[in-house]
């Protein structure tokens, strides 16, 4: 898959060099273009990627703050002691934040599946109410339309003005019934949504409680680690610069670990897009696929087709 798309990219590059130099395009070329950024942003996993980037940003901010604080406190032994403590706490907090994000994502996945089940249940429960409303107003509206037809059929030419008033009155009654029907259908839908929310509320509450308990337990555990290591600080203060470097290195590894996850996710997203692009190229006979528009090339935009196929892939 990857090698095929690279060939496409190479062909596109060669073609553009030719087009720019001569201004002439072979009539046998069938060209497509993909708005790559749009395809990436429409990928089902893009939300996870954004969340991962937020995690990295938070870790980097903490890491930079830690480094700046270390520089400002390096001249004092007491500051070095505080620096070590803060280093541990900052790392632990960053690690806790990462774990919380991961647990929250897993919890949201469970909630999504549960919500689907509840929504199906709600649809079964409220479908009958919706149908009853439709049935009630269908006959009433039908009868009013029959009344209009009879009025037209029975009207004399001399009664044209009276007929117009009659028809307008009947049409107004029909509009009122349609509005009533729509209002009741909206009310049923709101009741359905309230039902889903009520049924899902315990799950949401349980997830919040789970995250809160995890955070509280982890903080107690981290505090115990900090207190247990208090007696080791005197020796460590002598090697404070190295301790700071090590602390930052630990945070860097955490950042790298998250970055690896993001890179893997980006690679998978791009791979999915590439796979769909190659599939469409083969099916439709495209000889060249660009990932950006070129001023001197006429190409078919297949971005929306890519997005549709990506959703199909993830829904399987």
PDB file of C-alpha atoms in Angstrom, residues 17-297:
ATOM      1  CA  UNK A  17       7.823  19.391 -13.597  1.00  0.00           C
ATOM      2  CA  UNK A  18       6.770  18.622 -17.144  1.00  0.00           C
ATOM      3  CA  UNK A  19       3.612  20.698 -16.893  1.00  0.00           C
ATOM      4  CA  UNK A  20       5.442  23.693 -15.475  1.00  0.00           C
ATOM      5  CA  UNK A  21       8.123  23.598 -18.141  1.00  0.00           C
ATOM      6  CA  UNK A  22       5.965  23.026 -21.214  1.00  0.00           C
ATOM      7  CA  UNK A  23       2.465  24.031 -20.099  1.00  0.00           C
ATOM      8  CA  UNK A  24       1.124  20.975 -21.984  1.00  0.00           C
ATOM      9  CA  UNK A  25      -0.661  18.021 -20.330  1.00  0.00           C
ATOM     10  CA  UNK A  26      -1.145  14.645 -22.011  1.00  0.00           C
ATOM     11  CA  UNK A  27      -4.807  14.023 -22.814  1.00  0.00           C
ATOM     12  CA  UNK A  28      -4.387  10.424 -21.642  1.00  0.00           C
ATOM     13  CA  UNK A  29      -3.700  11.486 -18.065  1.00  0.00           C
ATOM     14  CA  UNK A  30      -6.634  11.142 -15.666  1.00  0.00           C
ATOM     15  CA  UNK A  31      -5.788  13.190 -12.595  1.00  0.00           C
ATOM     16  CA  UNK A  32      -7.333  13.325  -9.129  1.00  0.00           C
ATOM     17  CA  UNK A  33      -6.596  15.525  -6.139  1.00  0.00           C
ATOM     18  CA  UNK A  34      -7.044  14.944  -2.410  1.00  0.00           C
ATOM     19  CA  UNK A  35      -7.340  17.696   0.187  1.00  0.00           C
ATOM     20  CA  UNK A  36      -5.213  15.720   2.567  1.00  0.00           C
ATOM     21  CA  UNK A  37      -5.719  17.872   5.660  1.00  0.00           C
ATOM     22  CA  UNK A  38      -9.495  17.708   5.220  1.00  0.00           C
ATOM     23  CA  UNK A  39      -9.358  13.920   4.832  1.00  0.00           C
ATOM     24  CA  UNK A  40      -7.205  13.615   7.965  1.00  0.00           C
ATOM     25  CA  UNK A  41      -9.567  15.841   9.984  1.00  0.00           C
ATOM     26  CA  UNK A  42     -12.546  13.728   8.840  1.00  0.00           C
ATOM     27  CA  UNK A  43     -10.919  10.433   9.848  1.00  0.00           C
ATOM     28  CA  UNK A  44     -12.806   8.666  12.704  1.00  0.00           C
ATOM     29  CA  UNK A  45      -9.595   8.579  14.773  1.00  0.00           C
ATOM     30  CA  UNK A  46      -8.798  12.291  14.377  1.00  0.00           C
ATOM     31  CA  UNK A  47     -10.424  13.119  17.720  1.00  0.00           C
ATOM     32  CA  UNK A  48      -8.091  10.665  19.472  1.00  0.00           C
ATOM     33  CA  UNK A  49      -5.138  12.277  17.704  1.00  0.00           C
ATOM     34  CA  UNK A  50      -6.179  15.752  18.869  1.00  0.00           C
ATOM     35  CA  UNK A  51      -6.534  14.477  22.432  1.00  0.00           C
ATOM     36  CA  UNK A  52      -3.073  12.926  22.234  1.00  0.00           C
ATOM     37  CA  UNK A  53      -1.601  16.201  21.013  1.00  0.00           C
ATOM     38  CA  UNK A  54      -3.244  17.998  23.933  1.00  0.00           C
ATOM     39  CA  UNK A  55      -1.591  15.516  26.287  1.00  0.00           C
ATOM     40  CA  UNK A  56       1.810  16.212  24.719  1.00  0.00           C
ATOM     41  CA  UNK A  57       1.269  19.951  24.938  1.00  0.00           C
ATOM     42  CA  UNK A  58       0.459  19.606  28.635  1.00  0.00           C
ATOM     43  CA  UNK A  59       3.520  17.433  29.231  1.00  0.00           C
ATOM     44  CA  UNK A  60       5.791  19.830  27.344  1.00  0.00           C
ATOM     45  CA  UNK A  61       4.457  22.796  29.304  1.00  0.00           C
ATOM     46  CA  UNK A  62       5.149  20.953  32.542  1.00  0.00           C
ATOM     47  CA  UNK A  63       8.581  19.930  31.344  1.00  0.00           C
ATOM     48  CA  UNK A  64       9.495  23.480  30.322  1.00  0.00           C
ATOM     49  CA  UNK A  65       8.182  24.846  33.587  1.00  0.00           C
ATOM     50  CA  UNK A  66      10.238  22.261  35.442  1.00  0.00           C
ATOM     51  CA  UNK A  67      13.399  23.197  33.547  1.00  0.00           C
ATOM     52  CA  UNK A  68      12.883  26.906  34.150  1.00  0.00           C
ATOM     53  CA  UNK A  69      12.245  26.335  37.820  1.00  0.00           C
ATOM     54  CA  UNK A  70      15.379  24.197  38.100  1.00  0.00           C
ATOM     55  CA  UNK A  71      17.562  26.935  36.622  1.00  0.00           C
ATOM     56  CA  UNK A  72      16.219  29.528  39.036  1.00  0.00           C
ATOM     57  CA  UNK A  73      16.726  27.354  42.134  1.00  0.00           C
ATOM     58  CA  UNK A  74      20.112  25.824  41.375  1.00  0.00           C
ATOM     59  CA  UNK A  75      22.029  28.308  43.587  1.00  0.00           C
ATOM     60  CA  UNK A  76      20.532  27.181  46.893  1.00  0.00           C
ATOM     61  CA  UNK A  77      20.723  23.832  48.647  1.00  0.00           C
ATOM     62  CA  UNK A  78      17.271  24.284  50.049  1.00  0.00           C
ATOM     63  CA  UNK A  79      16.050  25.203  46.626  1.00  0.00           C
ATOM     64  CA  UNK A  80      17.679  22.053  45.292  1.00  0.00           C
ATOM     65  CA  UNK A  81      15.768  20.049  47.858  1.00  0.00           C
ATOM     66  CA  UNK A  82      12.546  21.737  46.796  1.00  0.00           C
ATOM     67  CA  UNK A  83      13.496  21.224  43.183  1.00  0.00           C
ATOM     68  CA  UNK A  84      13.832  17.479  43.642  1.00  0.00           C
ATOM     69  CA  UNK A  85      10.517  17.265  45.399  1.00  0.00           C
ATOM     70  CA  UNK A  86       8.846  19.379  42.746  1.00  0.00           C
ATOM     71  CA  UNK A  87      10.501  17.296  40.045  1.00  0.00           C
ATOM     72  CA  UNK A  88       9.011  14.121  41.452  1.00  0.00           C
ATOM     73  CA  UNK A  89       5.640  15.715  41.965  1.00  0.00           C
ATOM     74  CA  UNK A  90       5.636  17.236  38.472  1.00  0.00           C
ATOM     75  CA  UNK A  91       6.519  13.935  36.887  1.00  0.00           C
ATOM     76  CA  UNK A  92       3.938  12.112  38.960  1.00  0.00           C
ATOM     77  CA  UNK A  93       1.302  14.696  38.089  1.00  0.00           C
ATOM     78  CA  UNK A  94       2.165  14.433  34.391  1.00  0.00           C
ATOM     79  CA  UNK A  95       2.023  10.649  34.592  1.00  0.00           C
ATOM     80  CA  UNK A  96      -1.289  10.829  36.444  1.00  0.00           C
ATOM     81  CA  UNK A  97      -2.689  13.167  33.796  1.00  0.00           C
ATOM     82  CA  UNK A  98      -1.666  10.762  31.043  1.00  0.00           C
ATOM     83  CA  UNK A  99      -3.249   7.799  32.826  1.00  0.00           C
ATOM     84  CA  UNK A 100      -6.410   9.786  33.508  1.00  0.00           C
ATOM     85  CA  UNK A 101      -6.720  10.698  29.834  1.00  0.00           C
ATOM     86  CA  UNK A 102      -6.291   7.052  28.839  1.00  0.00           C
ATOM     87  CA  UNK A 103      -8.847   5.856  31.396  1.00  0.00           C
ATOM     88  CA  UNK A 104     -11.259   8.595  30.352  1.00  0.00           C
ATOM     89  CA  UNK A 105     -10.999   7.567  26.693  1.00  0.00           C
ATOM     90  CA  UNK A 106     -11.689   3.940  27.618  1.00  0.00           C
ATOM     91  CA  UNK A 107     -14.617   5.034  29.769  1.00  0.00           C
ATOM     92  CA  UNK A 108     -16.061   7.165  26.984  1.00  0.00           C
ATOM     93  CA  UNK A 109     -15.826   4.194  24.634  1.00  0.00           C
ATOM     94  CA  UNK A 110     -17.863   2.134  27.107  1.00  0.00           C
ATOM     95  CA  UNK A 111     -20.387   4.964  27.443  1.00  0.00           C
ATOM     96  CA  UNK A 112     -20.711   5.198  23.674  1.00  0.00           C
ATOM     97  CA  UNK A 113     -21.535   1.500  23.377  1.00  0.00           C
ATOM     98  CA  UNK A 114     -23.976   1.711  26.290  1.00  0.00           C
ATOM     99  CA  UNK A 115     -25.623   4.784  24.754  1.00  0.00           C
ATOM    100  CA  UNK A 116     -26.188   2.896  21.515  1.00  0.00           C
ATOM    101  CA  UNK A 117     -28.013   0.141  23.367  1.00  0.00           C
ATOM    102  CA  UNK A 118     -30.138   2.627  25.327  1.00  0.00           C
ATOM    103  CA  UNK A 119     -30.962   4.598  22.173  1.00  0.00           C
ATOM    104  CA  UNK A 120     -32.242   1.454  20.472  1.00  0.00           C
ATOM    105  CA  UNK A 121     -34.341   0.669  23.527  1.00  0.00           C
ATOM    106  CA  UNK A 122     -35.680   4.241  23.586  1.00  0.00           C
ATOM    107  CA  UNK A 123     -36.525   4.097  19.895  1.00  0.00           C
ATOM    108  CA  UNK A 124     -38.633   0.988  20.477  1.00  0.00           C
ATOM    109  CA  UNK A 125     -40.407   2.628  23.408  1.00  0.00           C
ATOM    110  CA  UNK A 126     -41.174   5.933  21.697  1.00  0.00           C
ATOM    111  CA  UNK A 127     -41.830   4.684  18.167  1.00  0.00           C
ATOM    112  CA  UNK A 128     -45.409   3.775  19.104  1.00  0.00           C
ATOM    113  CA  UNK A 129     -46.087   7.267  20.490  1.00  0.00           C
ATOM    114  CA  UNK A 130     -44.655   8.827  17.364  1.00  0.00           C
ATOM    115  CA  UNK A 131     -46.769   6.571  15.165  1.00  0.00           C
ATOM    116  CA  UNK A 132     -49.920   7.370  17.154  1.00  0.00           C
ATOM    117  CA  UNK A 133     -49.380  11.077  16.541  1.00  0.00           C
ATOM    118  CA  UNK A 134     -48.807  10.500  12.844  1.00  0.00           C
ATOM    119  CA  UNK A 135     -51.979   8.392  12.595  1.00  0.00           C
ATOM    120  CA  UNK A 136     -54.066  10.923  14.505  1.00  0.00           C
ATOM    121  CA  UNK A 137     -53.160  13.869  12.315  1.00  0.00           C
ATOM    122  CA  UNK A 138     -52.959  11.981   9.029  1.00  0.00           C
ATOM    123  CA  UNK A 139     -56.725  11.358   8.941  1.00  0.00           C
ATOM    124  CA  UNK A 140     -57.617  14.859  10.140  1.00  0.00           C
ATOM    125  CA  UNK A 141     -55.428  16.503   7.527  1.00  0.00           C
ATOM    126  CA  UNK A 142     -56.725  14.135   4.842  1.00  0.00           C
ATOM    127  CA  UNK A 143     -60.337  15.038   5.664  1.00  0.00           C
ATOM    128  CA  UNK A 144     -59.574  18.760   5.438  1.00  0.00           C
ATOM    129  CA  UNK A 145     -58.000  18.240   2.019  1.00  0.00           C
ATOM    130  CA  UNK A 146     -61.132  16.353   0.946  1.00  0.00           C
ATOM    131  CA  UNK A 147     -63.156  19.291   2.201  1.00  0.00           C
ATOM    132  CA  UNK A 148     -61.116  21.600  -0.026  1.00  0.00           C
ATOM    133  CA  UNK A 149     -61.724  19.369  -3.015  1.00  0.00           C
ATOM    134  CA  UNK A 150     -65.467  19.290  -2.346  1.00  0.00           C
ATOM    135  CA  UNK A 151     -65.563  23.063  -1.962  1.00  0.00           C
ATOM    136  CA  UNK A 152     -63.885  23.492  -5.309  1.00  0.00           C
ATOM    137  CA  UNK A 153     -66.137  20.912  -6.962  1.00  0.00           C
ATOM    138  CA  UNK A 154     -69.374  22.457  -5.601  1.00  0.00           C
ATOM    139  CA  UNK A 155     -68.479  26.114  -6.116  1.00  0.00           C
ATOM    140  CA  UNK A 156     -70.252  28.145  -8.772  1.00  0.00           C
ATOM    141  CA  UNK A 157     -68.354  30.609 -10.957  1.00  0.00           C
ATOM    142  CA  UNK A 158     -70.167  33.487  -9.286  1.00  0.00           C
ATOM    143  CA  UNK A 159     -68.862  32.348  -5.894  1.00  0.00           C
ATOM    144  CA  UNK A 160     -65.149  32.636  -6.744  1.00  0.00           C
ATOM    145  CA  UNK A 161     -64.428  35.207  -4.062  1.00  0.00           C
ATOM    146  CA  UNK A 162     -66.280  33.229  -1.404  1.00  0.00           C
ATOM    147  CA  UNK A 163     -64.485  30.052  -2.535  1.00  0.00           C
ATOM    148  CA  UNK A 164     -61.103  31.733  -2.142  1.00  0.00           C
ATOM    149  CA  UNK A 165     -61.935  32.688   1.438  1.00  0.00           C
ATOM    150  CA  UNK A 166     -63.215  29.180   2.159  1.00  0.00           C
ATOM    151  CA  UNK A 167     -60.104  27.531   0.747  1.00  0.00           C
ATOM    152  CA  UNK A 168     -57.816  29.888   2.670  1.00  0.00           C
ATOM    153  CA  UNK A 169     -59.655  29.022   5.887  1.00  0.00           C
ATOM    154  CA  UNK A 170     -59.314  25.295   5.266  1.00  0.00           C
ATOM    155  CA  UNK A 171     -55.634  25.663   4.367  1.00  0.00           C
ATOM    156  CA  UNK A 172     -55.084  27.583   7.597  1.00  0.00           C
ATOM    157  CA  UNK A 173     -56.678  24.713   9.551  1.00  0.00           C
ATOM    158  CA  UNK A 174     -54.367  22.269   7.790  1.00  0.00           C
ATOM    159  CA  UNK A 175     -51.314  24.386   8.654  1.00  0.00           C
ATOM    160  CA  UNK A 176     -52.401  24.543  12.282  1.00  0.00           C
ATOM    161  CA  UNK A 177     -52.755  20.744  12.404  1.00  0.00           C
ATOM    162  CA  UNK A 178     -49.334  20.274  10.767  1.00  0.00           C
ATOM    163  CA  UNK A 179     -47.752  22.589  13.344  1.00  0.00           C
ATOM    164  CA  UNK A 180     -49.506  20.758  16.173  1.00  0.00           C
ATOM    165  CA  UNK A 181     -48.310  17.436  14.829  1.00  0.00           C
ATOM    166  CA  UNK A 182     -44.706  18.641  14.488  1.00  0.00           C
ATOM    167  CA  UNK A 183     -44.807  20.142  17.974  1.00  0.00           C
ATOM    168  CA  UNK A 184     -45.982  16.845  19.451  1.00  0.00           C
ATOM    169  CA  UNK A 185     -43.351  14.898  17.492  1.00  0.00           C
ATOM    170  CA  UNK A 186     -40.652  17.249  18.792  1.00  0.00           C
ATOM    171  CA  UNK A 187     -41.981  16.713  22.314  1.00  0.00           C
ATOM    172  CA  UNK A 188     -41.749  12.934  21.854  1.00  0.00           C
ATOM    173  CA  UNK A 189     -38.177  13.279  20.610  1.00  0.00           C
ATOM    174  CA  UNK A 190     -37.252  15.425  23.610  1.00  0.00           C
ATOM    175  CA  UNK A 191     -38.822  12.843  25.911  1.00  0.00           C
ATOM    176  CA  UNK A 192     -36.790  10.170  24.152  1.00  0.00           C
ATOM    177  CA  UNK A 193     -33.563  12.129  24.630  1.00  0.00           C
ATOM    178  CA  UNK A 194     -34.420  12.735  28.279  1.00  0.00           C
ATOM    179  CA  UNK A 195     -35.036   9.004  28.691  1.00  0.00           C
ATOM    180  CA  UNK A 196     -31.617   8.208  27.178  1.00  0.00           C
ATOM    181  CA  UNK A 197     -29.915  10.792  29.385  1.00  0.00           C
ATOM    182  CA  UNK A 198     -31.626   9.469  32.490  1.00  0.00           C
ATOM    183  CA  UNK A 199     -30.698   5.877  31.685  1.00  0.00           C
ATOM    184  CA  UNK A 200     -27.117   6.856  30.883  1.00  0.00           C
ATOM    185  CA  UNK A 201     -26.707   9.110  33.932  1.00  0.00           C
ATOM    186  CA  UNK A 202     -25.628   6.279  36.289  1.00  0.00           C
ATOM    187  CA  UNK A 203     -22.954   5.233  33.791  1.00  0.00           C
ATOM    188  CA  UNK A 204     -21.677   8.808  33.492  1.00  0.00           C
ATOM    189  CA  UNK A 205     -21.705   9.205  37.266  1.00  0.00           C
ATOM    190  CA  UNK A 206     -19.882   5.890  37.674  1.00  0.00           C
ATOM    191  CA  UNK A 207     -17.181   6.980  35.215  1.00  0.00           C
ATOM    192  CA  UNK A 208     -16.676  10.282  37.034  1.00  0.00           C
ATOM    193  CA  UNK A 209     -16.479   8.456  40.346  1.00  0.00           C
ATOM    194  CA  UNK A 210     -14.021   5.945  38.906  1.00  0.00           C
ATOM    195  CA  UNK A 211     -11.758   8.729  37.603  1.00  0.00           C
ATOM    196  CA  UNK A 212     -11.997  10.679  40.863  1.00  0.00           C
ATOM    197  CA  UNK A 213     -11.183   7.604  42.982  1.00  0.00           C
ATOM    198  CA  UNK A 214      -8.293   6.681  40.683  1.00  0.00           C
ATOM    199  CA  UNK A 215      -6.911  10.220  40.913  1.00  0.00           C
ATOM    200  CA  UNK A 216      -7.291  10.358  44.699  1.00  0.00           C
ATOM    201  CA  UNK A 217      -5.667   6.950  45.206  1.00  0.00           C
ATOM    202  CA  UNK A 218      -2.799   7.823  42.886  1.00  0.00           C
ATOM    203  CA  UNK A 219      -2.175  11.102  44.690  1.00  0.00           C
ATOM    204  CA  UNK A 220      -2.011   9.290  48.046  1.00  0.00           C
ATOM    205  CA  UNK A 221       0.368   6.747  46.550  1.00  0.00           C
ATOM    206  CA  UNK A 222       2.540   9.516  45.058  1.00  0.00           C
ATOM    207  CA  UNK A 223       2.588  11.407  48.350  1.00  0.00           C
ATOM    208  CA  UNK A 224       3.728   8.264  50.169  1.00  0.00           C
ATOM    209  CA  UNK A 225       6.552   7.863  47.667  1.00  0.00           C
ATOM    210  CA  UNK A 226       7.612  11.478  48.184  1.00  0.00           C
ATOM    211  CA  UNK A 227       7.585  11.155  51.997  1.00  0.00           C
ATOM    212  CA  UNK A 228       9.452   7.819  51.925  1.00  0.00           C
ATOM    213  CA  UNK A 229      12.252   9.352  49.892  1.00  0.00           C
ATOM    214  CA  UNK A 230      12.623  12.463  52.088  1.00  0.00           C
ATOM    215  CA  UNK A 231      15.684  11.064  53.897  1.00  0.00           C
ATOM    216  CA  UNK A 232      17.548  10.583  50.638  1.00  0.00           C
ATOM    217  CA  UNK A 233      17.576  14.221  49.667  1.00  0.00           C
ATOM    218  CA  UNK A 234      20.828  15.221  51.405  1.00  0.00           C
ATOM    219  CA  UNK A 235      22.945  12.983  49.183  1.00  0.00           C
ATOM    220  CA  UNK A 236      20.899  13.804  46.148  1.00  0.00           C
ATOM    221  CA  UNK A 237      21.376  17.560  46.659  1.00  0.00           C
ATOM    222  CA  UNK A 238      25.085  17.140  45.985  1.00  0.00           C
ATOM    223  CA  UNK A 239      24.199  15.859  42.570  1.00  0.00           C
ATOM    224  CA  UNK A 240      21.347  18.289  42.027  1.00  0.00           C
ATOM    225  CA  UNK A 241      22.201  19.265  38.438  1.00  0.00           C
ATOM    226  CA  UNK A 242      22.274  15.625  37.400  1.00  0.00           C
ATOM    227  CA  UNK A 243      19.081  14.967  39.333  1.00  0.00           C
ATOM    228  CA  UNK A 244      17.373  17.763  37.413  1.00  0.00           C
ATOM    229  CA  UNK A 245      18.632  16.391  34.120  1.00  0.00           C
ATOM    230  CA  UNK A 246      17.378  12.933  35.064  1.00  0.00           C
ATOM    231  CA  UNK A 247      14.011  14.304  36.080  1.00  0.00           C
ATOM    232  CA  UNK A 248      13.687  16.109  32.777  1.00  0.00           C
ATOM    233  CA  UNK A 249      14.840  12.980  30.967  1.00  0.00           C
ATOM    234  CA  UNK A 250      12.050  11.030  32.634  1.00  0.00           C
ATOM    235  CA  UNK A 251       9.544  13.617  31.487  1.00  0.00           C
ATOM    236  CA  UNK A 252      11.100  13.582  28.032  1.00  0.00           C
ATOM    237  CA  UNK A 253      10.613   9.829  27.887  1.00  0.00           C
ATOM    238  CA  UNK A 254       6.973  10.278  28.845  1.00  0.00           C
ATOM    239  CA  UNK A 255       6.635  12.890  26.103  1.00  0.00           C
ATOM    240  CA  UNK A 256       8.397  10.594  23.627  1.00  0.00           C
ATOM    241  CA  UNK A 257       6.129   7.734  24.625  1.00  0.00           C
ATOM    242  CA  UNK A 258       3.033   9.837  23.971  1.00  0.00           C
ATOM    243  CA  UNK A 259       4.578  11.179  20.760  1.00  0.00           C
ATOM    244  CA  UNK A 260       5.159   7.608  19.590  1.00  0.00           C
ATOM    245  CA  UNK A 261       1.486   6.889  20.184  1.00  0.00           C
ATOM    246  CA  UNK A 262       0.531   9.986  18.214  1.00  0.00           C
ATOM    247  CA  UNK A 263       2.926   9.141  15.401  1.00  0.00           C
ATOM    248  CA  UNK A 264       1.524   5.634  15.174  1.00  0.00           C
ATOM    249  CA  UNK A 265      -2.000   7.023  15.063  1.00  0.00           C
ATOM    250  CA  UNK A 266      -0.996   9.575  12.392  1.00  0.00           C
ATOM    251  CA  UNK A 267       0.661   6.810  10.402  1.00  0.00           C
ATOM    252  CA  UNK A 268      -2.482   4.672  10.610  1.00  0.00           C
ATOM    253  CA  UNK A 269      -4.683   7.601   9.565  1.00  0.00           C
ATOM    254  CA  UNK A 270      -2.435   8.385   6.591  1.00  0.00           C
ATOM    255  CA  UNK A 271      -2.260   4.700   5.740  1.00  0.00           C
ATOM    256  CA  UNK A 272      -6.063   4.475   5.680  1.00  0.00           C
ATOM    257  CA  UNK A 273      -6.255   7.515   3.392  1.00  0.00           C
ATOM    258  CA  UNK A 274      -3.522   6.143   1.151  1.00  0.00           C
ATOM    259  CA  UNK A 275      -5.262   2.785   0.928  1.00  0.00           C
ATOM    260  CA  UNK A 276      -8.563   4.340  -0.077  1.00  0.00           C
ATOM    261  CA  UNK A 277      -6.808   6.650  -2.569  1.00  0.00           C
ATOM    262  CA  UNK A 278      -5.083   3.721  -4.239  1.00  0.00           C
ATOM    263  CA  UNK A 279      -8.342   1.764  -4.331  1.00  0.00           C
ATOM    264  CA  UNK A 280     -10.170   4.667  -6.005  1.00  0.00           C
ATOM    265  CA  UNK A 281      -7.267   5.251  -8.380  1.00  0.00           C
ATOM    266  CA  UNK A 282      -7.438   1.638  -9.534  1.00  0.00           C
ATOM    267  CA  UNK A 283     -11.234   1.605  -9.805  1.00  0.00           C
ATOM    268  CA  UNK A 284     -11.489   4.908 -11.700  1.00  0.00           C
ATOM    269  CA  UNK A 285      -8.314   4.743 -13.709  1.00  0.00           C
ATOM    270  CA  UNK A 286      -6.493   7.748 -12.273  1.00  0.00           C
ATOM    271  CA  UNK A 287      -2.908   7.878 -13.467  1.00  0.00           C
ATOM    272  CA  UNK A 288      -1.813  10.658 -11.121  1.00  0.00           C
ATOM    273  CA  UNK A 289      -3.058  11.707  -7.676  1.00  0.00           C
ATOM    274  CA  UNK A 290      -2.009  15.021  -6.119  1.00  0.00           C
ATOM    275  CA  UNK A 291      -2.460  15.933  -2.473  1.00  0.00           C
ATOM    276  CA  UNK A 292      -2.717  19.639  -3.292  1.00  0.00           C
ATOM    277  CA  UNK A 293      -4.203  21.652  -6.139  1.00  0.00           C
ATOM    278  CA  UNK A 294      -1.890  22.888  -8.877  1.00  0.00           C
ATOM    279  CA  UNK A 295      -2.734  26.029 -10.806  1.00  0.00           C
ATOM    280  CA  UNK A 296      -2.032  24.538 -14.235  1.00  0.00           C
ATOM    281  CA  UNK A 297      -3.684  21.150 -13.715  1.00  0.00           C
TER     282      UNK A 297
END
